[in-house]
């Protein structure tokens, strides 16, 4: 296994080249091994300004924020203020979605594990005030319940906003303040920005998206709505500070000064599988209490990914080895740099090879796609699966609402048979072949849901 010194030498020698080769405007990486943290940063924070990325630059971590929200919730559990298996309404009487029966029984555990069952991609902008999350809860009263609580995993941003409101109500303070007081301060973190107001005090990365001519250009906005902050719309930091948060988990919940951030045993509970996943693109085999979990040759790997407007973040942790790698980027071939840097160093330090992303079979089997054909819809996409006269299967995805507003374009993808009731895109998008699983059957024998990490109901 590599020594810390050899890791730093490798970063010094290769990181800049990889960032350039992958067309990434700017990136920052931190590696925790043998109790030491090694760092590197390259590129620019914005191609509009040319400001250089440094190891003190803050990047948005996107949905990795959910791990911070999970820690805040588990602190409430540790203090006896929340029972994971009691209805959320015991603490948030105002919580309600479109299905009253489901609203009455959904639990905190189900929200942490993404099995609550209601529509999970609601990005309603409720303003920039401290009451943004409170107002958000009032805006989701009519969203659909896709399946009974606890039935199936479906990645759910909305559920984590509900958890953020739970934290606010039981702590009596806005989410940002609780995060700062309960995590940032006890850990002694110096470069963490819960909102743009703090980010502007640091060298802050700007996301980059494909322009009309195909070139990568600065994104039209820095962040998504403040209402979604507990799910990942705002929080920015250095990868070094992110690994300080991870180090507390590796220490069983103890801060560097010995103070308890989480009780002994709580981290083990968070890293214990709660729900199994179908094989999907870029997701683990199970989910714990907030954490993505993968099993590789008897070794457990935990982590999370995050994406905002043109920024992508990756975190992988090997608890049995005391190793963690965080990679934060602001555009370009983010999955390529994940493979070249994070996955490479992770294997060098642990011997664990992170699985490659799914690829289409060399000779896809012929199938009858009739059960899969039709239209599926949620709040951010209309998806149509169709078949040409020559037998080619197509998936058309049309963005709407906030996803359309930030510039995502309609896409058309050719699908082929993959595994079981799953199809996979024949051509990659940004280097990734996406897997679409078709689950459940209605009375006519048609798939009830399309699952690509999120469950989308047949329209």
XYZ file of C-alpha atoms in Angstrom:
459
model
C 0.000 0.000 0.000
C 1.152 3.529 -0.680
C 2.634 5.685 2.043
C 1.214 9.173 2.654
C 4.367 10.638 1.166
C 3.969 8.671 -2.052
C 0.325 9.745 -2.330
C 1.335 13.395 -2.110
C 4.088 12.832 -4.673
C 1.598 11.179 -7.036
C -0.832 14.082 -6.662
C 1.936 16.619 -7.251
C 3.046 14.788 -10.376
C -0.260 13.747 -11.973
C -3.260 15.721 -10.706
C -2.763 18.787 -12.911
C -2.377 16.643 -16.016
C -5.543 14.642 -15.296
C -7.594 17.777 -14.629
C -6.495 19.174 -17.990
C -6.972 15.917 -19.912
C -10.501 15.470 -18.551
C -11.500 19.017 -19.468
C -12.304 19.844 -15.843
C -12.136 23.615 -15.243
C -11.075 23.168 -11.630
C -10.840 20.409 -9.022
C -9.673 19.816 -5.478
C -8.922 16.501 -3.781
C -8.134 15.348 -0.253
C -6.965 11.912 0.880
C -7.090 10.597 4.459
C -4.698 7.739 5.147
C -2.747 6.705 8.237
C -4.207 9.685 10.067
C -2.792 12.201 7.592
C -4.649 14.330 5.058
C -3.009 14.964 1.693
C -4.390 17.639 -0.645
C -4.087 19.045 -4.152
C -5.966 21.543 -6.305
C -5.671 22.514 -9.955
C -7.377 24.572 -12.629
C -9.619 27.589 -12.250
C -12.692 28.321 -10.160
C -14.377 30.045 -13.097
C -13.415 30.244 -16.738
C -14.976 33.698 -16.759
C -12.605 35.108 -14.139
C -9.596 32.818 -14.378
C -9.201 32.701 -10.587
C -7.010 29.719 -9.744
C -8.245 26.832 -7.595
C -6.286 26.292 -4.389
C -6.593 23.783 -1.565
C -8.452 26.506 0.389
C -11.086 26.938 -2.341
C -14.644 25.908 -1.503
C -16.714 23.791 -3.892
C -20.340 22.837 -3.484
C -20.721 19.281 -2.193
C -24.310 18.853 -3.422
C -26.060 15.809 -2.020
C -23.113 14.892 0.196
C -24.854 17.498 2.363
C -27.335 14.714 3.181
C -24.643 13.100 5.331
C -24.424 16.296 7.389
C -28.216 16.446 7.691
C -28.203 12.772 8.728
C -25.644 13.505 11.445
C -27.805 16.349 12.778
C -30.823 14.023 12.868
C -28.870 11.262 14.595
C -27.734 13.743 17.248
C -31.442 14.234 18.010
C -31.826 10.456 18.208
C -28.807 10.217 20.519
C -30.401 12.771 22.832
C -33.703 10.915 22.941
C -35.517 13.721 21.119
C -36.403 11.589 18.082
C -37.478 7.955 17.707
C -36.460 6.763 14.241
C -39.548 4.566 13.953
C -42.144 7.008 15.235
C -44.219 8.913 12.644
C -42.561 12.170 11.591
C -45.812 13.870 12.542
C -45.002 13.239 16.191
C -42.474 16.055 15.780
C -43.809 17.889 12.701
C -47.613 17.937 12.978
C -47.768 20.069 9.820
C -46.069 17.418 7.645
C -48.366 16.297 4.856
C -48.056 15.040 1.280
C -50.804 14.121 -1.186
C -51.670 10.816 0.507
C -53.047 11.406 3.999
C -52.716 7.785 5.108
C -49.044 7.699 4.115
C -48.396 11.096 5.693
C -49.610 9.768 9.035
C -47.186 6.829 9.165
C -43.974 7.918 7.387
C -41.042 7.700 9.800
C -37.705 9.437 10.197
C -35.939 6.157 9.369
C -37.824 5.923 6.066
C -36.803 9.461 5.166
C -33.128 8.750 5.947
C -33.254 5.568 3.817
C -35.116 7.080 0.827
C -38.099 4.723 1.166
C -40.803 7.223 2.173
C -42.457 6.796 -1.223
C -43.501 10.333 -2.168
C -42.245 12.408 -5.107
C -38.661 13.294 -4.310
C -37.567 16.009 -6.732
C -39.462 19.094 -5.626
C -37.247 22.171 -5.962
C -39.778 24.863 -5.144
C -38.064 28.186 -4.463
C -39.583 29.649 -1.308
C -37.259 32.629 -1.069
C -33.933 33.379 0.532
C -35.117 34.046 4.070
C -34.534 31.934 7.168
C -38.089 30.607 6.793
C -37.398 29.031 3.361
C -37.491 25.451 4.675
C -40.580 26.112 6.807
C -42.377 27.505 3.746
C -41.241 24.509 1.689
C -43.147 22.097 3.929
C -46.326 24.026 3.202
C -45.636 23.738 -0.535
C -45.506 19.907 -0.666
C -48.986 19.123 0.686
C -50.237 17.969 -2.721
C -47.244 16.060 -4.085
C -48.026 12.463 -5.114
C -47.313 9.339 -3.095
C -45.733 6.976 -5.640
C -45.756 3.802 -3.536
C -46.497 2.751 0.053
C -43.926 3.890 2.645
C -41.105 1.383 3.044
C -41.795 -0.523 -0.183
C -38.873 0.460 -2.435
C -35.818 2.715 -2.531
C -36.310 5.925 -4.492
C -33.770 8.696 -4.034
C -35.637 11.523 -2.344
C -34.389 15.099 -2.066
C -37.740 16.248 -0.707
C -37.496 13.847 2.226
C -34.219 15.401 3.325
C -35.756 18.860 3.320
C -38.385 17.438 5.691
C -35.520 16.153 7.864
C -33.947 19.603 7.768
C -37.196 21.092 9.048
C -37.266 18.443 11.784
C -33.826 19.687 12.883
C -34.990 23.307 12.809
C -38.100 22.687 14.900
C -36.435 20.566 17.575
C -33.412 22.878 17.853
C -35.416 26.104 17.578
C -33.007 27.622 15.043
C -32.569 27.853 11.247
C -30.881 24.858 9.628
C -27.692 26.770 8.748
C -27.206 27.856 12.354
C -27.708 24.348 13.690
C -25.230 22.910 11.181
C -22.644 25.507 12.175
C -23.148 25.126 15.926
C -23.480 21.333 16.044
C -20.927 20.262 13.421
C -18.745 23.010 11.972
C -17.707 24.572 15.312
C -17.117 21.354 17.322
C -14.976 19.967 14.507
C -12.930 23.168 14.234
C -13.660 23.532 10.520
C -12.475 26.727 8.847
C -13.653 26.612 5.231
C -17.329 25.609 5.311
C -20.007 27.805 3.708
C -23.676 26.950 4.367
C -24.820 29.662 1.929
C -23.498 32.174 -0.627
C -23.131 34.726 2.187
C -20.309 32.646 3.686
C -18.981 31.296 0.397
C -18.127 34.820 -0.790
C -15.622 35.059 2.078
C -13.563 32.293 0.423
C -12.283 31.454 -3.038
C -15.520 29.849 -4.274
C -15.877 27.576 -7.297
C -18.510 28.262 -9.949
C -20.166 25.381 -11.776
C -19.682 24.902 -15.517
C -22.175 23.490 -18.020
C -22.086 22.734 -21.758
C -22.703 25.852 -23.850
C -24.572 26.038 -27.130
C -21.395 25.323 -29.109
C -20.487 22.395 -26.860
C -17.817 24.290 -24.952
C -17.911 24.272 -21.158
C -19.060 27.636 -19.821
C -19.819 29.049 -16.365
C -23.306 28.112 -15.152
C -26.027 30.787 -15.136
C -26.523 30.498 -11.355
C -24.341 29.551 -8.398
C -26.865 27.545 -6.395
C -30.303 25.986 -6.399
C -33.066 27.196 -4.071
C -32.306 27.759 -0.388
C -35.397 25.698 0.452
C -33.448 22.583 -0.558
C -30.383 23.323 1.562
C -30.712 20.200 3.790
C -30.764 18.065 0.613
C -27.724 19.713 -0.954
C -28.500 22.957 -2.754
C -26.079 25.236 -0.893
C -23.335 23.734 1.270
C -19.766 24.356 0.071
C -16.392 23.519 1.597
C -12.906 22.270 0.907
C -12.343 18.519 0.568
C -10.023 18.830 3.582
C -12.926 20.011 5.747
C -15.161 17.284 4.314
C -12.646 14.661 5.412
C -12.513 16.198 8.899
C -16.247 15.472 9.087
C -15.566 11.905 7.908
C -12.766 11.480 10.449
C -15.258 12.030 13.273
C -17.291 9.107 11.935
C -14.190 6.933 11.654
C -13.469 7.814 15.286
C -16.883 6.518 16.334
C -18.387 9.983 16.695
C -15.587 11.675 18.658
C -14.279 15.110 17.671
C -10.501 15.779 17.638
C -10.637 17.179 21.191
C -12.511 14.106 22.423
C -15.915 15.788 22.567
C -18.833 13.607 21.490
C -20.471 14.603 18.202
C -22.301 11.256 17.959
C -22.703 8.566 20.596
C -20.663 5.336 20.424
C -22.527 2.902 18.208
C -24.456 5.541 16.273
C -22.039 5.585 13.342
C -22.203 1.781 13.106
C -25.983 2.072 12.943
C -25.718 4.645 10.149
C -23.399 2.361 8.162
C -25.628 -0.716 8.572
C -27.695 -1.560 5.430
C -31.350 -0.621 5.787
C -32.585 -1.222 2.243
C -31.200 -3.071 -0.786
C -31.072 -1.459 -4.227
C -31.523 -2.849 -7.726
C -28.391 -2.546 -9.833
C -28.316 1.069 -10.925
C -25.835 3.510 -12.389
C -23.393 5.040 -9.901
C -25.200 3.861 -6.767
C -24.271 1.304 -4.149
C -25.883 -2.015 -3.364
C -27.604 -0.749 -0.209
C -28.456 2.369 1.762
C -27.968 3.003 5.449
C -29.139 5.928 7.565
C -28.204 8.598 5.053
C -25.127 6.778 3.690
C -24.639 4.872 0.442
C -23.133 1.421 1.101
C -21.199 -0.953 -1.163
C -19.766 -4.382 -0.387
C -16.572 -5.459 -2.164
C -14.949 -8.803 -1.415
C -15.970 -8.704 2.222
C -15.001 -5.053 2.631
C -17.516 -2.277 3.248
C -17.243 1.027 1.403
C -19.505 3.928 2.356
C -19.899 7.340 0.797
C -22.088 9.622 -1.266
C -21.990 11.658 -4.461
C -23.324 15.148 -5.073
C -24.258 17.320 -8.009
C -25.444 20.913 -8.243
C -25.481 23.364 -11.140
C -22.309 22.334 -12.946
C -20.473 21.046 -9.855
C -19.933 17.392 -8.929
C -18.618 15.937 -5.682
C -17.520 12.419 -4.743
C -16.741 10.796 -1.384
C -15.653 7.230 -0.652
C -14.663 5.816 2.743
C -13.196 2.421 3.696
C -13.927 2.200 7.448
C -11.877 -0.975 7.886
C -8.799 0.753 6.492
C -9.220 4.241 7.931
C -9.059 5.604 4.379
C -11.229 8.265 2.749
C -10.979 10.225 -0.499
C -12.980 13.370 -1.367
C -12.945 14.851 -4.867
C -14.716 18.133 -5.672
C -15.055 19.446 -9.238
C -16.743 22.250 -11.165
C -17.485 20.688 -14.543
C -16.009 18.717 -17.417
C -15.580 14.935 -17.491
C -16.291 14.422 -13.790
C -16.735 10.652 -14.030
C -13.448 10.357 -15.870
C -11.554 12.209 -13.176
C -13.357 10.104 -10.554
C -11.864 6.992 -12.171
C -8.422 8.483 -12.748
C -7.994 9.981 -9.280
C -10.440 8.838 -6.612
C -10.892 5.222 -7.688
C -7.178 4.862 -8.478
C -5.979 6.187 -5.116
C -8.676 4.283 -3.241
C -7.463 0.984 -4.689
C -3.826 1.896 -4.108
C -4.514 2.576 -0.424
C -7.006 -0.200 0.388
C -6.686 -2.871 -2.296
C -10.414 -2.375 -2.954
C -11.283 -1.883 -6.617
C -14.397 0.237 -6.896
C -16.737 -1.334 -9.432
C -16.736 0.016 -12.937
C -19.916 1.608 -14.173
C -22.307 -0.702 -16.048
C -21.798 -1.095 -19.791
C -24.087 -2.571 -22.452
C -23.637 -6.259 -23.320
C -21.519 -6.899 -26.415
C -24.451 -8.834 -27.920
C -27.678 -7.675 -26.203
C -30.402 -10.315 -26.089
C -33.648 -9.734 -27.948
C -36.595 -8.867 -25.725
C -40.250 -7.960 -25.969
C -40.290 -4.392 -24.591
C -44.105 -4.135 -24.543
C -44.326 -4.030 -20.708
C -41.920 -1.093 -20.627
C -43.351 1.098 -23.389
C -45.283 4.232 -22.552
C -44.975 7.547 -20.765
C -43.610 8.120 -17.254
C -43.750 11.473 -15.516
C -42.714 13.298 -12.357
C -42.193 16.922 -11.447
C -38.919 17.406 -13.339
C -39.071 15.030 -16.332
C -41.484 13.617 -18.860
C -40.060 10.291 -20.052
C -41.336 8.271 -23.009
C -40.161 4.750 -23.869
C -40.994 3.745 -27.435
C -40.022 1.245 -30.125
C -39.346 1.871 -33.820
C -40.633 -0.376 -36.584
C -37.147 -1.886 -36.823
C -37.276 -2.884 -33.157
C -35.022 -0.155 -31.765
C -36.028 0.937 -28.248
C -35.786 4.637 -27.422
C -36.063 6.690 -24.237
C -36.942 10.365 -24.678
C -36.522 12.568 -21.616
C -37.863 16.120 -21.570
C -36.826 18.284 -18.603
C -39.284 20.671 -17.018
C -39.644 23.005 -14.048
C -36.328 23.982 -12.421
C -34.307 21.439 -14.417
C -35.368 23.102 -17.658
C -34.806 26.545 -16.171
C -31.137 25.840 -15.433
C -30.568 24.821 -19.035
C -30.905 21.029 -19.295
C -31.960 19.988 -22.791
C -34.221 17.156 -24.005
C -32.341 13.933 -24.728
C -32.984 10.828 -26.806
C -31.286 7.591 -25.780
C -31.218 4.189 -27.454
C -31.775 1.350 -24.983
C -30.826 -2.333 -25.095
C -31.495 -5.244 -22.745
C -29.275 -5.342 -19.663
C -30.256 -7.560 -16.713
C -33.715 -8.871 -15.884
C -36.256 -6.080 -16.294
C -33.522 -3.472 -16.780
C -32.426 -1.712 -19.937
C -29.226 0.284 -20.446
C -28.354 3.189 -22.729
C -26.334 2.027 -25.722
C -24.413 5.284 -25.980
C -22.848 6.978 -22.959
C -23.762 10.403 -21.664
C -20.729 12.142 -20.157
C -19.023 8.750 -20.128
C -21.858 6.912 -18.345
C -24.327 4.313 -19.622
C -27.479 4.822 -17.567
C -29.465 1.834 -16.306
C -33.280 1.953 -16.225
C -35.102 -0.707 -14.212
C -38.809 -1.324 -14.824
C -40.525 -2.472 -11.648
C -44.019 -3.547 -10.637
C -46.843 -4.513 -12.980
C -50.298 -3.037 -13.423
C -53.433 -5.004 -14.346
C -52.491 -4.848 -18.019
C -49.046 -6.320 -17.337
C -47.228 -3.030 -17.938
C -44.415 -1.767 -15.737
C -45.785 0.555 -13.070
C -42.526 2.410 -12.491
C -39.297 3.348 -14.207
C -36.402 3.297 -11.720
C -33.102 5.053 -12.401
C -32.218 5.794 -8.784
C -35.486 7.708 -8.526
C -38.799 5.994 -9.134
C -40.960 7.619 -11.826
C -44.574 6.484 -12.099
C -46.279 5.589 -15.348
C -48.329 8.588 -16.460
